[in-house]
Amino acid sequence: MGSLDGRIAVITGAGNGIGREHALLFAREGAAVVVNDPGTAPDGSGSDASVAEAVARTIREAGGRAVASTDSVADPAGARRIVDTAVEAFGDLHAVVNNAGNLRNAPLVDMEDEDFDAVLGVHLKGTFSVTRAAARYWSARTAAGDRRDRSIVNTASGSGTFTPLPTQANYAAAKAGVAALTTVASLELRAYGVRVNAVAPSAHRTRLTRNVPGVSPGTGEGADPYAPDRSSPLTAHLSSAACTITGQLFQVHDRTVAVGRGWSLGERIRGDRPWTPEALGAALAELDLTDPADPLLAALDRLDDPERARALFRRALEDPATLRAMASSLT
Ligand SMILES: NC(=O)c1ccc[n+]([C@@H]2O[C@H](COP(=O)([O-])OP(=O)(O)OC[C@H]3O[C@@H](n4cnc5c(N)ncnc54)[C@H](O)[C@@H]3O)[C@@H](O)[C@H]2O)c1
């Protein structure tokens, strides 16, 4: 018995990295899987239909059920076809994992419109489009009297939530948007039995992170804190009919799962008369405000050479040339 027996799942960006691990685990746990991936380069350009098919074939050869889909999540018609593929191939859809991703890092002063649009288009618009296509299908099923547990797991990131990364204005904005979309969708879609959560992988070694200082080559199955499969058990649980959790964001680093608390209100000040800018400035100066650099530098502890990474980030925050070099090395 697998935890996903009888479930039919779509996993976007499942041809490489984290999504591939999700697809393999979902199949081992009994799900029928639509392996969606157009097979792009890390920056989202190009396409290679063999990438999704290779993962689908691996699943079938191990006795599982899988079909490949090469549509782009960035295309709303493609997003609809991804959902249709599940229904046509397997007769229904129960779980969606929005995992597809690209990266176009650059210092904000160098970032081109197309770099911003391409990243928002895959991560944020893509998550929206696939979610909407699935939600429309589930809304119709519910109206037809078919109500059961359905789930969406979105993929967020520390960049944009807990540890915004320099050179990722596009990616951080997209991932913060994914976190916000998750909470709103979890409220709206519960009427159709749909749970919506997000998982933020931290330092999983894939082609997107292989140049991050400190995410070193693997040290072997089970002992590798950066293995790309670390988020898959949580993603599978959140996608199972046995799970009741909704509206949450979890960060996963190695075997540690942390609940994300998101934006929350801290200390407050209230004027006994309408504020003047000057009075407000004086009152704000008394507050204990967090510099976004602090959680970022603290989070580097989880890399295997934190001091080297911290020195690089400190230099990048002061020196545009180092920031530029960081952008190209992180991509
Ligand atoms: N690796 C990490 O540590 C880490 C950390 C935080 C978040 N993430 C997120 O995890 C997800 C997976 O990233 P990864 O590290 O495995 O990278 P990856 O490059 O190995 O995998 C991403 C996959 O998405 C596919 N893709 C790109 N554009 C697509 C599109 N338009 N439609 C469908 N698929 C598309 C790519 O072809 C690729 O196979 C991404 O959303 C990424 O932002 C990763």
mmCIF file of N, CA, C and O and ligand atoms in Angstrom, residues 12-19 36-42 44 51 71-75 82 98-103 122-123 155-158 171 175 199-209, ligand 1:
data_model
loop_
_atom_site.group_PDB
_atom_site.id
_atom_site.type_symbol
_atom_site.label_atom_id
_atom_site.label_comp_id
_atom_site.label_asym_id
_atom_site.label_seq_id
_atom_site.Cartn_x
_atom_site.Cartn_y
_atom_site.Cartn_z
ATOM 1 N N THR A 12 4.629 19.642 -12.402
ATOM 2 C CA THR A 12 5.237 20.473 -13.442
ATOM 3 C C THR A 12 6.744 20.574 -13.198
ATOM 4 O O THR A 12 7.211 20.486 -12.066
ATOM 5 N N GLY A 13 7.484 20.741 -14.278
ATOM 6 C CA GLY A 13 8.940 20.814 -14.159
ATOM 7 C C GLY A 13 9.523 19.526 -13.604
ATOM 8 O O GLY A 13 10.507 19.550 -12.857
ATOM 9 N N ALA A 14 8.932 18.394 -13.972
ATOM 10 C CA ALA A 14 9.318 17.109 -13.361
ATOM 11 C C ALA A 14 10.413 16.385 -14.145
ATOM 12 O O ALA A 14 10.715 15.234 -13.861
ATOM 13 N N GLY A 15 11.038 17.070 -15.095
ATOM 14 C CA GLY A 15 12.065 16.413 -15.890
ATOM 15 C C GLY A 15 13.448 16.427 -15.255
ATOM 16 O O GLY A 15 14.315 15.650 -15.637
ATOM 17 N N ASN A 16 13.651 17.316 -14.305
ATOM 18 C CA ASN A 16 14.973 17.463 -13.680
ATOM 19 C C ASN A 16 14.797 17.718 -12.184
ATOM 20 O O ASN A 16 13.698 17.995 -11.708
ATOM 21 N N GLY A 17 15.907 17.661 -11.472
ATOM 22 C CA GLY A 17 16.017 18.183 -10.109
ATOM 23 C C GLY A 17 14.932 17.729 -9.154
ATOM 24 O O GLY A 17 14.604 16.536 -9.042
ATOM 25 N N ILE A 18 14.356 18.679 -8.452
ATOM 26 C CA ILE A 18 13.392 18.407 -7.389
ATOM 27 C C ILE A 18 12.114 17.774 -7.947
ATOM 28 O O ILE A 18 11.579 16.816 -7.382
ATOM 29 N N GLY A 19 11.626 18.301 -9.082
ATOM 30 C CA GLY A 19 10.390 17.779 -9.669
ATOM 31 C C GLY A 19 10.520 16.328 -10.098
ATOM 32 O O GLY A 19 9.590 15.525 -9.948
ATOM 33 N N ASN A 36 5.234 16.642 -16.354
ATOM 34 C CA ASN A 36 5.238 17.796 -17.259
ATOM 35 C C ASN A 36 6.607 18.463 -17.274
ATOM 36 O O ASN A 36 7.139 18.790 -16.204
ATOM 37 N N ASP A 37 7.137 18.685 -18.444
ATOM 38 C CA ASP A 37 8.398 19.439 -18.575
ATOM 39 C C ASP A 37 8.707 19.656 -20.046
ATOM 40 O O ASP A 37 8.859 18.691 -20.794
ATOM 41 N N PRO A 38 8.803 20.921 -20.495
ATOM 42 C CA PRO A 38 9.206 21.145 -21.893
ATOM 43 C C PRO A 38 10.694 20.926 -22.107
ATOM 44 O O PRO A 38 11.164 20.967 -23.246
ATOM 45 N N GLY A 39 11.456 20.711 -21.032
ATOM 46 C CA GLY A 39 12.889 20.438 -21.186
ATOM 47 C C GLY A 39 13.674 21.678 -21.561
ATOM 48 O O GLY A 39 14.411 21.689 -22.553
ATOM 49 N N THR A 40 13.552 22.710 -20.737
ATOM 50 C CA THR A 40 14.244 23.969 -21.050
ATOM 51 C C THR A 40 15.636 23.998 -20.425
ATOM 52 O O THR A 40 15.962 23.201 -19.551
ATOM 53 N N ALA A 41 16.427 24.978 -20.860
ATOM 54 C CA ALA A 41 17.687 25.289 -20.184
ATOM 55 C C ALA A 41 17.344 25.970 -18.849
ATOM 56 O O ALA A 41 16.203 26.405 -18.648
ATOM 57 N N PRO A 42 18.306 26.077 -17.914
ATOM 58 C CA PRO A 42 17.995 26.698 -16.622
ATOM 59 C C PRO A 42 17.389 28.109 -16.724
ATOM 60 O O PRO A 42 16.595 28.510 -15.868
ATOM 61 N N GLY A 44 15.245 28.968 -18.874
ATOM 62 C CA GLY A 44 13.900 28.831 -19.439
ATOM 63 C C GLY A 44 13.882 28.804 -20.956
ATOM 64 O O GLY A 44 12.812 28.665 -21.560
ATOM 65 N N VAL A 51 13.222 15.016 -22.277
ATOM 66 C CA VAL A 51 13.465 15.162 -20.831
ATOM 67 C C VAL A 51 12.290 14.602 -20.015
ATOM 68 O O VAL A 51 12.473 13.788 -19.103
ATOM 69 N N ASP A 71 4.037 20.616 -22.408
ATOM 70 C CA ASP A 71 3.508 21.978 -22.459
ATOM 71 C C ASP A 71 4.211 22.878 -21.453
ATOM 72 O O ASP A 71 4.668 22.428 -20.403
ATOM 73 N N SER A 72 4.236 24.182 -21.776
ATOM 74 C CA SER A 72 4.820 25.163 -20.863
ATOM 75 C C SER A 72 3.746 25.693 -19.920
ATOM 76 O O SER A 72 2.662 26.084 -20.361
ATOM 77 N N VAL A 73 4.076 25.766 -18.635
ATOM 78 C CA VAL A 73 3.124 26.336 -17.672
ATOM 79 C C VAL A 73 2.954 27.839 -17.901
ATOM 80 O O VAL A 73 1.973 28.434 -17.436
ATOM 81 N N ALA A 74 3.933 28.447 -18.594
ATOM 82 C CA ALA A 74 3.866 29.894 -18.813
ATOM 83 C C ALA A 74 2.819 30.265 -19.860
ATOM 84 O O ALA A 74 2.508 31.449 -20.029
ATOM 85 N N ASP A 75 2.285 29.265 -20.552
ATOM 86 C CA ASP A 75 1.271 29.483 -21.577
ATOM 87 C C ASP A 75 -0.075 29.008 -21.004
ATOM 88 O O ASP A 75 -0.226 27.818 -20.719
ATOM 89 N N ILE A 82 -2.156 20.621 -19.779
ATOM 90 C CA ILE A 82 -1.505 19.780 -18.763
ATOM 91 C C ILE A 82 -2.584 19.094 -17.910
ATOM 92 O O ILE A 82 -2.530 17.887 -17.640
ATOM 93 N N ASN A 98 2.941 22.353 -8.382
ATOM 94 C CA ASN A 98 3.494 23.424 -9.217
ATOM 95 C C ASN A 98 4.958 23.611 -8.839
ATOM 96 O O ASN A 98 5.274 24.261 -7.832
ATOM 97 N N ASN A 99 5.845 23.026 -9.642
ATOM 98 C CA ASN A 99 7.271 23.000 -9.306
ATOM 99 C C ASN A 99 8.142 23.648 -10.386
ATOM 100 O O ASN A 99 9.289 23.983 -10.118
ATOM 101 N N ALA A 100 7.595 23.833 -11.603
ATOM 102 C CA ALA A 100 8.414 24.320 -12.732
ATOM 103 C C ALA A 100 9.138 25.605 -12.358
ATOM 104 O O ALA A 100 8.586 26.465 -11.669
ATOM 105 N N GLY A 101 10.371 25.730 -12.828
ATOM 106 C CA GLY A 101 11.099 26.944 -12.480
ATOM 107 C C GLY A 101 12.243 27.248 -13.424
ATOM 108 O O GLY A 101 12.790 26.366 -14.083
ATOM 109 N N ASN A 102 12.569 28.533 -13.504
ATOM 110 C CA ASN A 102 13.735 28.999 -14.254
ATOM 111 C C ASN A 102 14.431 30.064 -13.413
ATOM 112 O O ASN A 102 13.910 30.492 -12.387
ATOM 113 N N LEU A 103 15.593 30.473 -13.844
ATOM 114 C CA LEU A 103 16.349 31.501 -13.109
ATOM 115 C C LEU A 103 17.001 32.452 -14.102
ATOM 116 O O LEU A 103 17.590 32.003 -15.092
ATOM 117 N N VAL A 122 6.979 32.000 -15.515
ATOM 118 C CA VAL A 122 7.004 30.571 -15.187
ATOM 119 C C VAL A 122 6.553 30.361 -13.732
ATOM 120 O O VAL A 122 5.626 29.600 -13.453
ATOM 121 N N HIS A 123 7.186 31.059 -12.793
ATOM 122 C CA HIS A 123 6.922 30.761 -11.382
ATOM 123 C C HIS A 123 5.531 31.252 -10.943
ATOM 124 O O HIS A 123 4.770 30.495 -10.345
ATOM 125 N N THR A 155 5.498 25.630 -5.102
ATOM 126 C CA THR A 155 6.911 25.643 -4.711
ATOM 127 C C THR A 155 7.350 27.077 -4.481
ATOM 128 O O THR A 155 7.391 27.892 -5.408
ATOM 129 N N ALA A 156 7.619 27.381 -3.224
ATOM 130 C CA ALA A 156 8.085 28.717 -2.857
ATOM 131 C C ALA A 156 9.600 28.673 -2.710
ATOM 132 O O ALA A 156 10.270 27.781 -3.250
ATOM 133 N N SER A 157 10.155 29.619 -1.999
ATOM 134 C CA SER A 157 11.611 29.654 -1.815
ATOM 135 C C SER A 157 11.933 30.576 -0.652
ATOM 136 O O SER A 157 11.172 31.510 -0.356
ATOM 137 N N GLY A 158 13.074 30.304 -0.021
ATOM 138 C CA GLY A 158 13.565 31.247 0.987
ATOM 139 C C GLY A 158 13.770 32.618 0.355
ATOM 140 O O GLY A 158 13.515 33.647 0.973
ATOM 141 N N TYR A 171 13.015 36.666 -9.243
ATOM 142 C CA TYR A 171 12.696 35.361 -8.640
ATOM 143 C C TYR A 171 12.060 35.540 -7.251
ATOM 144 O O TYR A 171 11.074 34.875 -6.915
ATOM 145 N N LYS A 175 8.409 34.317 -6.133
ATOM 146 C CA LYS A 175 8.196 33.330 -5.067
ATOM 147 C C LYS A 175 7.370 33.914 -3.922
ATOM 148 O O LYS A 175 6.571 33.192 -3.297
ATOM 149 N N VAL A 199 5.688 24.481 -0.427
ATOM 150 C CA VAL A 199 6.936 23.955 0.136
ATOM 151 C C VAL A 199 8.077 24.808 -0.413
ATOM 152 O O VAL A 199 8.142 25.066 -1.622
ATOM 153 N N ALA A 200 8.930 25.261 0.486
ATOM 154 C CA ALA A 200 10.121 26.025 0.082
ATOM 155 C C ALA A 200 11.345 25.143 0.296
ATOM 156 O O ALA A 200 11.788 24.975 1.431
ATOM 157 N N PRO A 201 11.873 24.540 -0.777
ATOM 158 C CA PRO A 201 13.096 23.747 -0.604
ATOM 159 C C PRO A 201 14.244 24.683 -0.238
ATOM 160 O O PRO A 201 14.301 25.817 -0.709
ATOM 161 N N SER A 202 15.138 24.208 0.611
ATOM 162 C CA SER A 202 16.310 25.014 0.933
ATOM 163 C C SER A 202 17.567 24.231 0.587
ATOM 164 O O SER A 202 17.759 23.118 1.079
ATOM 165 N N ALA A 203 18.412 24.820 -0.258
ATOM 166 C CA ALA A 203 19.711 24.246 -0.620
ATOM 167 C C ALA A 203 19.604 22.793 -1.067
ATOM 168 O O ALA A 203 20.244 21.913 -0.515
ATOM 169 N N HIS A 204 18.740 22.547 -2.044
ATOM 170 C CA HIS A 204 18.695 21.245 -2.713
ATOM 171 C C HIS A 204 19.612 21.354 -3.929
ATOM 172 O O HIS A 204 19.474 22.284 -4.724
ATOM 173 N N ARG A 205 20.519 20.406 -4.090
ATOM 174 C CA ARG A 205 21.489 20.535 -5.175
ATOM 175 C C ARG A 205 20.866 20.101 -6.500
ATOM 176 O O ARG A 205 20.560 18.924 -6.714
ATOM 177 N N THR A 206 20.626 21.092 -7.366
ATOM 178 C CA THR A 206 20.107 20.846 -8.714
ATOM 179 C C THR A 206 20.920 21.733 -9.647
ATOM 180 O O THR A 206 21.801 22.473 -9.194
ATOM 181 N N ARG A 207 20.563 21.714 -10.921
ATOM 182 C CA ARG A 207 21.324 22.572 -11.843
ATOM 183 C C ARG A 207 21.106 24.058 -11.526
ATOM 184 O O ARG A 207 21.903 24.889 -11.922
ATOM 185 N N LEU A 208 20.000 24.409 -10.793
ATOM 186 C CA LEU A 208 19.780 25.812 -10.440
ATOM 187 C C LEU A 208 20.676 26.265 -9.289
ATOM 188 O O LEU A 208 20.889 27.455 -9.105
ATOM 189 N N THR A 209 21.161 25.340 -8.479
ATOM 190 C CA THR A 209 21.918 25.739 -7.279
ATOM 191 C C THR A 209 23.352 25.217 -7.280
ATOM 192 O O THR A 209 24.062 25.387 -6.301
HETATM 193 N N1 LIG B 1 17.134 23.816 -5.746
HETATM 194 C C1 LIG B 1 16.799 24.518 -4.665
HETATM 195 O O1 LIG B 1 17.491 24.542 -3.641
HETATM 196 C C2 LIG B 1 15.532 25.315 -4.660
HETATM 197 C C3 LIG B 1 15.312 26.213 -3.604
HETATM 198 C C4 LIG B 1 14.129 26.921 -3.552
HETATM 199 C C5 LIG B 1 13.164 26.725 -4.536
HETATM 200 N N2 LIG B 1 13.408 25.863 -5.570
HETATM 201 C C6 LIG B 1 12.365 25.703 -6.572
HETATM 202 O O2 LIG B 1 12.188 24.324 -6.854
HETATM 203 C C7 LIG B 1 11.659 24.181 -8.176
HETATM 204 C C8 LIG B 1 12.484 23.158 -8.953
HETATM 205 O O3 LIG B 1 13.780 23.677 -9.143
HETATM 206 P P1 LIG B 1 15.082 22.783 -9.336
HETATM 207 O O4 LIG B 1 16.097 23.335 -8.428
HETATM 208 O O5 LIG B 1 14.728 21.356 -9.284
HETATM 209 O O6 LIG B 1 15.519 23.212 -10.821
HETATM 210 P P2 LIG B 1 15.649 22.381 -12.209
HETATM 211 O O7 LIG B 1 16.131 23.353 -13.233
HETATM 212 O O8 LIG B 1 16.443 21.148 -11.981
HETATM 213 O O9 LIG B 1 14.149 21.960 -12.526
HETATM 214 C C9 LIG B 1 13.194 22.886 -12.979
HETATM 215 C C10 LIG B 1 12.454 22.253 -14.140
HETATM 216 O O10 LIG B 1 11.410 23.155 -14.558
HETATM 217 C C11 LIG B 1 11.302 23.028 -15.963
HETATM 218 N N3 LIG B 1 10.652 24.200 -16.543
HETATM 219 C C12 LIG B 1 11.214 25.402 -16.834
HETATM 220 N N4 LIG B 1 10.304 26.199 -17.435
HETATM 221 C C13 LIG B 1 9.151 25.482 -17.521
HETATM 222 C C14 LIG B 1 7.858 25.756 -18.032
HETATM 223 N N5 LIG B 1 7.592 26.945 -18.612
HETATM 224 N N6 LIG B 1 6.901 24.803 -17.951
HETATM 225 C C15 LIG B 1 7.166 23.608 -17.359
HETATM 226 N N7 LIG B 1 8.386 23.280 -16.858
HETATM 227 C C16 LIG B 1 9.367 24.214 -16.944
HETATM 228 C C17 LIG B 1 12.735 22.875 -16.446
HETATM 229 O O11 LIG B 1 12.784 22.285 -17.739
HETATM 230 C C18 LIG B 1 13.341 22.003 -15.351
HETATM 231 O O12 LIG B 1 13.304 20.628 -15.707
HETATM 232 C C19 LIG B 1 11.670 25.576 -8.787
HETATM 233 O O13 LIG B 1 10.391 26.156 -8.643
HETATM 234 C C20 LIG B 1 12.680 26.321 -7.929
HETATM 235 O O14 LIG B 1 12.459 27.705 -7.930
HETATM 236 C C21 LIG B 1 14.579 25.170 -5.664
#
